[in-house]
XYZ file of C-alpha atoms in Angstrom:
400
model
C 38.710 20.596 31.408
C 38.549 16.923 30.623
C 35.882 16.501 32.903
C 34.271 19.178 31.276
C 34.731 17.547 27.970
C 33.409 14.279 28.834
C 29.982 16.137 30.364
C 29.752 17.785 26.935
C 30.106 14.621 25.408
C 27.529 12.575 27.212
C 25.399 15.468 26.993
C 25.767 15.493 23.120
C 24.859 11.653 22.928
C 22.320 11.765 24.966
C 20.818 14.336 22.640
C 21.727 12.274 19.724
C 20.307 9.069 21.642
C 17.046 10.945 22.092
C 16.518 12.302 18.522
C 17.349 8.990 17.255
C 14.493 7.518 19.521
C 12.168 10.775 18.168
C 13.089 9.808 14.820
C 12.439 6.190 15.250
C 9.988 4.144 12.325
C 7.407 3.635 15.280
C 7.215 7.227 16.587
C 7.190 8.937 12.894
C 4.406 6.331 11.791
C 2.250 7.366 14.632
C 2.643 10.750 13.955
C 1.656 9.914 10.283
C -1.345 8.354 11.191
C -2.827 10.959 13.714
C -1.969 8.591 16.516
C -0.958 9.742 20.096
C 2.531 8.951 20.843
C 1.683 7.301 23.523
C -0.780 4.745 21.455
C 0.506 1.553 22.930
C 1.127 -0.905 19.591
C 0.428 -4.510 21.196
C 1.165 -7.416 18.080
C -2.416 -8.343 18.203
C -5.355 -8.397 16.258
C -6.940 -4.982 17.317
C -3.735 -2.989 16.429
C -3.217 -4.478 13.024
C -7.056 -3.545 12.317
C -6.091 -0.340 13.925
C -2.989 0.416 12.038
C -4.140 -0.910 8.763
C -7.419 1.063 8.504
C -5.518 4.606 9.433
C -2.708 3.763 6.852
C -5.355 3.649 4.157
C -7.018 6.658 5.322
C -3.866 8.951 5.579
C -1.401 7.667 3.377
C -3.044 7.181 -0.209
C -2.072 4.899 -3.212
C -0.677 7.193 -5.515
C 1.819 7.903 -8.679
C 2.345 11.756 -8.325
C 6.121 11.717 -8.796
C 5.885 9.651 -12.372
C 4.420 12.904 -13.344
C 5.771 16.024 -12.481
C 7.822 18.014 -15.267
C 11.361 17.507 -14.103
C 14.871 16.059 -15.881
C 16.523 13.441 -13.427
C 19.582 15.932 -12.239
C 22.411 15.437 -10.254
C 22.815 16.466 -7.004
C 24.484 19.681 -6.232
C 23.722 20.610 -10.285
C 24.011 24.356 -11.094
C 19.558 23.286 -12.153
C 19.628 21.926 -8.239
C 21.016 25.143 -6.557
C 19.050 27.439 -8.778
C 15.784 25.590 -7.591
C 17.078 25.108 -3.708
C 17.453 28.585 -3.710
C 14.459 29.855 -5.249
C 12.986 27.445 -2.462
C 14.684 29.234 0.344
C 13.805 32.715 -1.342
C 9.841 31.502 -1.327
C 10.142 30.474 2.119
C 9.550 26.780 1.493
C 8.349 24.732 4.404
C 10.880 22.683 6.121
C 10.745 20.226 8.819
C 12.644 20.141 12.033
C 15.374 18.188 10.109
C 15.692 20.592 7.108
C 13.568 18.476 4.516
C 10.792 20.610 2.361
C 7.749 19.404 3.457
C 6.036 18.630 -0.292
C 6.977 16.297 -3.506
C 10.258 16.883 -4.501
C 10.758 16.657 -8.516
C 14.447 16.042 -8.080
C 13.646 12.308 -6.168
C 13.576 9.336 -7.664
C 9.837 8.436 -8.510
C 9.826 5.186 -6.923
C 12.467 3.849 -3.736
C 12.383 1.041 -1.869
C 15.244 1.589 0.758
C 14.287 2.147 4.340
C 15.824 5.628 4.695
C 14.205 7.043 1.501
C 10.591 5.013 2.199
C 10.588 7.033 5.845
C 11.327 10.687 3.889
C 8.643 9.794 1.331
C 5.844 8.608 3.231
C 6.382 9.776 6.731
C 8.396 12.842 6.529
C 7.440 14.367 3.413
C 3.963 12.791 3.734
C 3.125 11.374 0.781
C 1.742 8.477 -0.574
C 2.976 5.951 -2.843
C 2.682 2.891 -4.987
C 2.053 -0.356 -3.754
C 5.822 -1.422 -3.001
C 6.558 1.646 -1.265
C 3.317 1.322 1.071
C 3.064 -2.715 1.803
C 7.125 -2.253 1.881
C 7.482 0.098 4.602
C 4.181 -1.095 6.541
C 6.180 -4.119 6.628
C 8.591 -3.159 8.402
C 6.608 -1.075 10.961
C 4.440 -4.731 11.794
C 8.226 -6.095 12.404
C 9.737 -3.525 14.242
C 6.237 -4.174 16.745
C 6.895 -7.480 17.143
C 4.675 -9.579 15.090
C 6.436 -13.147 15.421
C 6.188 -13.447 10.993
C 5.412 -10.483 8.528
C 5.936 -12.597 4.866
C 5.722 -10.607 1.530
C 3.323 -12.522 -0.389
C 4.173 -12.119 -4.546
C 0.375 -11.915 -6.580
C -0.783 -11.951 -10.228
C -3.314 -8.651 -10.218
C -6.894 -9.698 -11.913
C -6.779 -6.962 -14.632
C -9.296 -5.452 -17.478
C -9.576 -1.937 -19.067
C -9.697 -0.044 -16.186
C -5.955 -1.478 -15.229
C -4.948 -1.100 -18.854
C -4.895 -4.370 -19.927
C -4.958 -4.659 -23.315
C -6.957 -7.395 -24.166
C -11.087 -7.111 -23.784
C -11.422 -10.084 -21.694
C -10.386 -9.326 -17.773
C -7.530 -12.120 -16.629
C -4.673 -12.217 -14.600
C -1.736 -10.615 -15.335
C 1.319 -13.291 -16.272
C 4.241 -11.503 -14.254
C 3.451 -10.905 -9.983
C 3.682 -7.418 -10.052
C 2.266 -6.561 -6.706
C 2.526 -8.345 -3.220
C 0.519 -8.546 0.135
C 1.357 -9.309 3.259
C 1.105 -12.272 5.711
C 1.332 -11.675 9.154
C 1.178 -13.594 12.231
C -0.813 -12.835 15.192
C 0.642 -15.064 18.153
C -2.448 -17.568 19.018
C -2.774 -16.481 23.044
C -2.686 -13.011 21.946
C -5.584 -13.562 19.545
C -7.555 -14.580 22.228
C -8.065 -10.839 23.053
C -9.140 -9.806 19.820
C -13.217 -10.553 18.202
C -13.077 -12.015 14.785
C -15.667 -11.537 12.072
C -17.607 -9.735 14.526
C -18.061 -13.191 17.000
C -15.810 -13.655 20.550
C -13.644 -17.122 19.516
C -11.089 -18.465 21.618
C -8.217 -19.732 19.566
C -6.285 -22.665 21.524
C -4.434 -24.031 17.933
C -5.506 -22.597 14.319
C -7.743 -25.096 12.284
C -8.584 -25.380 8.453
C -11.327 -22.456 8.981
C -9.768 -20.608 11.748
C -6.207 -19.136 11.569
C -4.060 -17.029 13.558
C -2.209 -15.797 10.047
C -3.776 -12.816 8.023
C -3.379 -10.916 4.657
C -3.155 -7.912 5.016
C -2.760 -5.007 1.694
C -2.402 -1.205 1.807
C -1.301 -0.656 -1.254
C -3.615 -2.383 -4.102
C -5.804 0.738 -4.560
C -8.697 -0.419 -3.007
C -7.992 -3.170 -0.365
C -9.973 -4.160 2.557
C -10.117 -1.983 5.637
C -9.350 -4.905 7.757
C -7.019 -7.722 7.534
C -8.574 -11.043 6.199
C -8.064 -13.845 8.343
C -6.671 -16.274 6.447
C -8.787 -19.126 5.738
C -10.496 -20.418 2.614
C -14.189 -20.412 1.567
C -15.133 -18.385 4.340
C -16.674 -14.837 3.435
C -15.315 -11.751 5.768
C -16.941 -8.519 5.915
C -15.189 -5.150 6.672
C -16.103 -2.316 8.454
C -16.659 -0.115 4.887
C -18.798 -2.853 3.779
C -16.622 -5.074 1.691
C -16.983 -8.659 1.618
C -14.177 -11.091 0.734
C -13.327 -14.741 0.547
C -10.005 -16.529 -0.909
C -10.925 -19.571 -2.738
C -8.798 -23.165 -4.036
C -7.806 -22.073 -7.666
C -7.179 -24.940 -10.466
C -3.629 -25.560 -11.110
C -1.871 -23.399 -14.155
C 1.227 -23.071 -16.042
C 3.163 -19.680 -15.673
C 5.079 -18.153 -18.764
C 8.224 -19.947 -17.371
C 7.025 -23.372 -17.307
C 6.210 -23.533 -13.879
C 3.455 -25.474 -12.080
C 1.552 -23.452 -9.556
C -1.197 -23.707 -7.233
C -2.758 -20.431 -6.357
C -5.053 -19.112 -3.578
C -7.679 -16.335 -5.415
C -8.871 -13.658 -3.227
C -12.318 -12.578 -4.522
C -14.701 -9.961 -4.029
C -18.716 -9.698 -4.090
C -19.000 -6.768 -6.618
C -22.305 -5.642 -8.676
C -24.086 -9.022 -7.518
C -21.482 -11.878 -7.915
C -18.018 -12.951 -7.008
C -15.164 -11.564 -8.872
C -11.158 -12.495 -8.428
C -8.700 -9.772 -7.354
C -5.209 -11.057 -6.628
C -3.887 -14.831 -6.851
C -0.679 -15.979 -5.298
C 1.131 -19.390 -5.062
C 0.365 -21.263 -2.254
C 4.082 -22.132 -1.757
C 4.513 -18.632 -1.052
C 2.023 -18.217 1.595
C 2.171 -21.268 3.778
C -1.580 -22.108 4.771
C -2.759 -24.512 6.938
C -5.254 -26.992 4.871
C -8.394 -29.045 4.928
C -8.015 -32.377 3.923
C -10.546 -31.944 0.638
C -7.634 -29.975 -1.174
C -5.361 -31.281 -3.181
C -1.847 -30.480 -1.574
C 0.667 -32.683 -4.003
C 1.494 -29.057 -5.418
C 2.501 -27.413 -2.532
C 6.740 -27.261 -1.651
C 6.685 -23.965 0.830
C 9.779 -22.153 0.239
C 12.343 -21.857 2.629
C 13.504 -18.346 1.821
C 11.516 -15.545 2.927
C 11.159 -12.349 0.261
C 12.512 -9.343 0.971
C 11.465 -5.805 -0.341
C 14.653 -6.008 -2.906
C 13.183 -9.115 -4.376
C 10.659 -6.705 -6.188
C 12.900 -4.271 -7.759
C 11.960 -6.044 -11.048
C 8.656 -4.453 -10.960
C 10.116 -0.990 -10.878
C 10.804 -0.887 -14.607
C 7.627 -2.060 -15.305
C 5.781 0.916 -13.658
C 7.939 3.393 -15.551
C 7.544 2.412 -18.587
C 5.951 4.950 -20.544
C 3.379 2.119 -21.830
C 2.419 1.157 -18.226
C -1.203 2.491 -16.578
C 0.749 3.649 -13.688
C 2.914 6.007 -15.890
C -0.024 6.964 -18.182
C -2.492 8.819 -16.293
C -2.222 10.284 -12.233
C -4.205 8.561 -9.858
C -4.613 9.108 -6.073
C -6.674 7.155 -3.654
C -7.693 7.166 -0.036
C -10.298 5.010 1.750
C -11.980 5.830 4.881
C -15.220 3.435 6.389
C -17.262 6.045 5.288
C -16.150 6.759 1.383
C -13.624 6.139 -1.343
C -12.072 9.743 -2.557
C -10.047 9.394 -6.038
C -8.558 11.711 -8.650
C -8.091 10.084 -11.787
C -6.451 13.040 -14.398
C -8.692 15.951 -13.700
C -11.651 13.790 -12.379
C -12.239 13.873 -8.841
C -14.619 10.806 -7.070
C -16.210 10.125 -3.847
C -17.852 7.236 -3.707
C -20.261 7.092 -0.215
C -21.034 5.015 1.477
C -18.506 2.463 -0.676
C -20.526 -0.265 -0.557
C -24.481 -1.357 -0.535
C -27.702 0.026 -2.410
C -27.255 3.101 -0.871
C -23.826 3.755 -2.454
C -23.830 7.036 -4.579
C -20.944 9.068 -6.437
C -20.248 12.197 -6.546
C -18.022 13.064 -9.852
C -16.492 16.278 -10.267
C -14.052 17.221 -13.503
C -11.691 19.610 -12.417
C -11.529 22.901 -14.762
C -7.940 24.106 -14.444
C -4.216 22.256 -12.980
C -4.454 24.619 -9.740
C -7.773 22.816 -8.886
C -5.835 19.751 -9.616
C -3.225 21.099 -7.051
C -5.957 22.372 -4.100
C -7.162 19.018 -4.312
C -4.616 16.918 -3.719
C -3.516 19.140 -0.829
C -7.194 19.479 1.378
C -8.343 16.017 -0.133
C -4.934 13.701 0.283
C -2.542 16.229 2.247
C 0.021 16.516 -0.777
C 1.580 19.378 -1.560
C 3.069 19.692 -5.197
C 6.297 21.107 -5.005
C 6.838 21.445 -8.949
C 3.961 21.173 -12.174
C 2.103 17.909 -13.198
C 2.847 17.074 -17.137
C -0.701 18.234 -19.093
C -1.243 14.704 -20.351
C -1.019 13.100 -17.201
C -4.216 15.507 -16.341
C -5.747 14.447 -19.783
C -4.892 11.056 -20.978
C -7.736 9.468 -23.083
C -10.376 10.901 -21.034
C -12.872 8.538 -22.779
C -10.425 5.719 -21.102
C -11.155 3.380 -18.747
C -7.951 3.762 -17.150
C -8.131 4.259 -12.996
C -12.038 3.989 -13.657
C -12.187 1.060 -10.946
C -10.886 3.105 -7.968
């Protein structure tokens, strides 16, 4: 009997060992991304292009669960049964672990722990805002084995179509989004072709680097990493072209002195900014022609937690983010976004050639049939009405 025991033991472990592997952030983010699971993940180059362009394809930007008609209720709430049961009774979907597959109105709108970040995006495949998607792509380029992934704090270059309030297009004053900076280990990036031209690396230089920013969550980031260097234009696969650029020195709200890095891009004929970011919290090699008495790296890396003070700041009523839905995917080929009840695709993105196709969507279950064959997001509960039709003479989302 005791031998019997132990058998049923080790055979229940095992088990346990091997869902835990099944379940593992690797394996379900492969599976998210219509990779094999077999795809072999090297911390190179070609897998961070690889990787980067699929999460902006299948897992879009988005603010669905700001605006779903539900009242934040407790778990295990007579409201809670009621609408668990009426689940069961409809036959909702469920996944091999007993979560609905869909947007659950009972969630909190926007989570940042590693547990709930793998449900939301992976499991229950949606999308999310930018701290949920750079957050838990973070994580993934760690768990690989890339020797530095370092969230990177930015000011967001905003005008109407972000909701800023004043005419004239500026920074924001508080860094409410961040990229990342990841590390590709120099004898790796020997394997990998950069800005379309074979390079050997044997040390990074001021115009060559083995360090890269890299953004899935800003709404419409590049495709590709950006190497990153300064005044030195990249092009991405969709088109885009980019360059970060020596900003003057500035004075935030708190006093502070900073020295930013602007990454720009060439839109409607000329260079426009898009994010900035302190240099001391991006550590970048430098050319002696810049002025580095500014620069005091920190020592303390960021972690996702760091950024729970920009949580409030999307749900506040008066935010963009909580004013008006907004999903977004990108693809080499086009740019597909619903704003409200306005559906775009932009193809191809970039160039003269670029057309768009705008379609205003005449009732809420259009609304719903697109978000599921366009993004892969099934609704489980209703959208508020003026989420659908906030201001539609606004500006608001018009960018993406």
């Amino acid at each position: 009997l005791i031998h019997s025991f132990i058998h049923e033991v080790q055979v229940v472990t095992t088990k346990k060992m091997q869902k835990d592997a099944d379940d593992s952030l690797v394996t379900l983010y492969l599976k998210r991304l219509g990779l094999s699971a077999t795809t072999v993940l090297k911390p190179n180059l070609s897998t961070l292009r690889l990787l980067t362009e699929r999460h902006l394809e299948y897992i879009p930007f988005e603010n669905i669960a700001l605006h779903l008609q539900t009242k934040t209720r407790r778990k295990g709430s007579k409201a809670n049964h009621k609408q668990n049961k009426k689940n069961d009774e409809n036959g909702s979907k469920k996944d091999a672990i007993g979560i609905d597959i869909g947007i659950d109105p009972d969630l909190s709108p926007i989570m940042l722990s590693k547990e709930e970040l793998i449900k939301k995006l992976l499991i229950r495949s949606q999308g999310g805002c930018c701290l949920e998607l750079n957050g838990l792509y973070s994580m993934l380029l760690r768990e690989i084995g890339y020797p530095s992934v370092v969230l990177v704090p930015c000011f967001v270059f905003a005008g109407k179509e972000r909701g800023h309030r004043n005419k004239k297009a500026k920074f924001r004053v508080t860094a409410s989004h961040f990229v990342l900076l990841v590390t590709v280990d120099a004898k790796l990036l020997n394997e990998d072709i950069i800005s379309g031209n074979e390079c050997t690396f044997s040390h990074p230089t001021h115009d060559r680097s083995n360090s890269f920013i890299v953004d899935v969550g800003l709404g419409e980031p590049s495709l590709w990493p950006l190497e990153y260097v300064l005044d030195k234009e990249q092009l991405s696969p969709e088109g885009m072209r980019s360059r970060m650029v020596w900003d003057r020195p500035w004075v935030d709200r708190q006093g502070t002195k900073r020295q930013c890095i602007v990454l720009e891009w060439f839109v409607e004929e000329k260079w426009e900014p898009r994010l900035q970011w302190d240099i001391n919290d991006a550590p970048l090699i430098l050319h002696e022609k810049y002025d580095t008495t500014l620069i005091k790296p920190k020592t303390e890396a960021l972690t996702l937690d760091s950024f729970h003070y920009v949580i409030p700041m999307l749900l506040d009523p008066k935010s963009n983010f909580a004013k008006k839905l907004v999903v977004c995917k990108l693809t080499k080929e086009a740019k597909i976004t619903l704003a409200g009840r306005v559906l775009k695709v932009t193809s191809p993105r970039f160039g003269e050639s670029s057309q768009q196709v705008i379609r205003d969507l005449d009732s809420e279950d259009d609304v719903y049939t697109v978000l599921e064959t366009e993004f892969g997001i099934k609704v489980n509960g209703k959208l508020r009405l003026p989420s659908l039709e906030y201001s539609k003479k606004s500006k608001l989302w018009t960018h993406l």
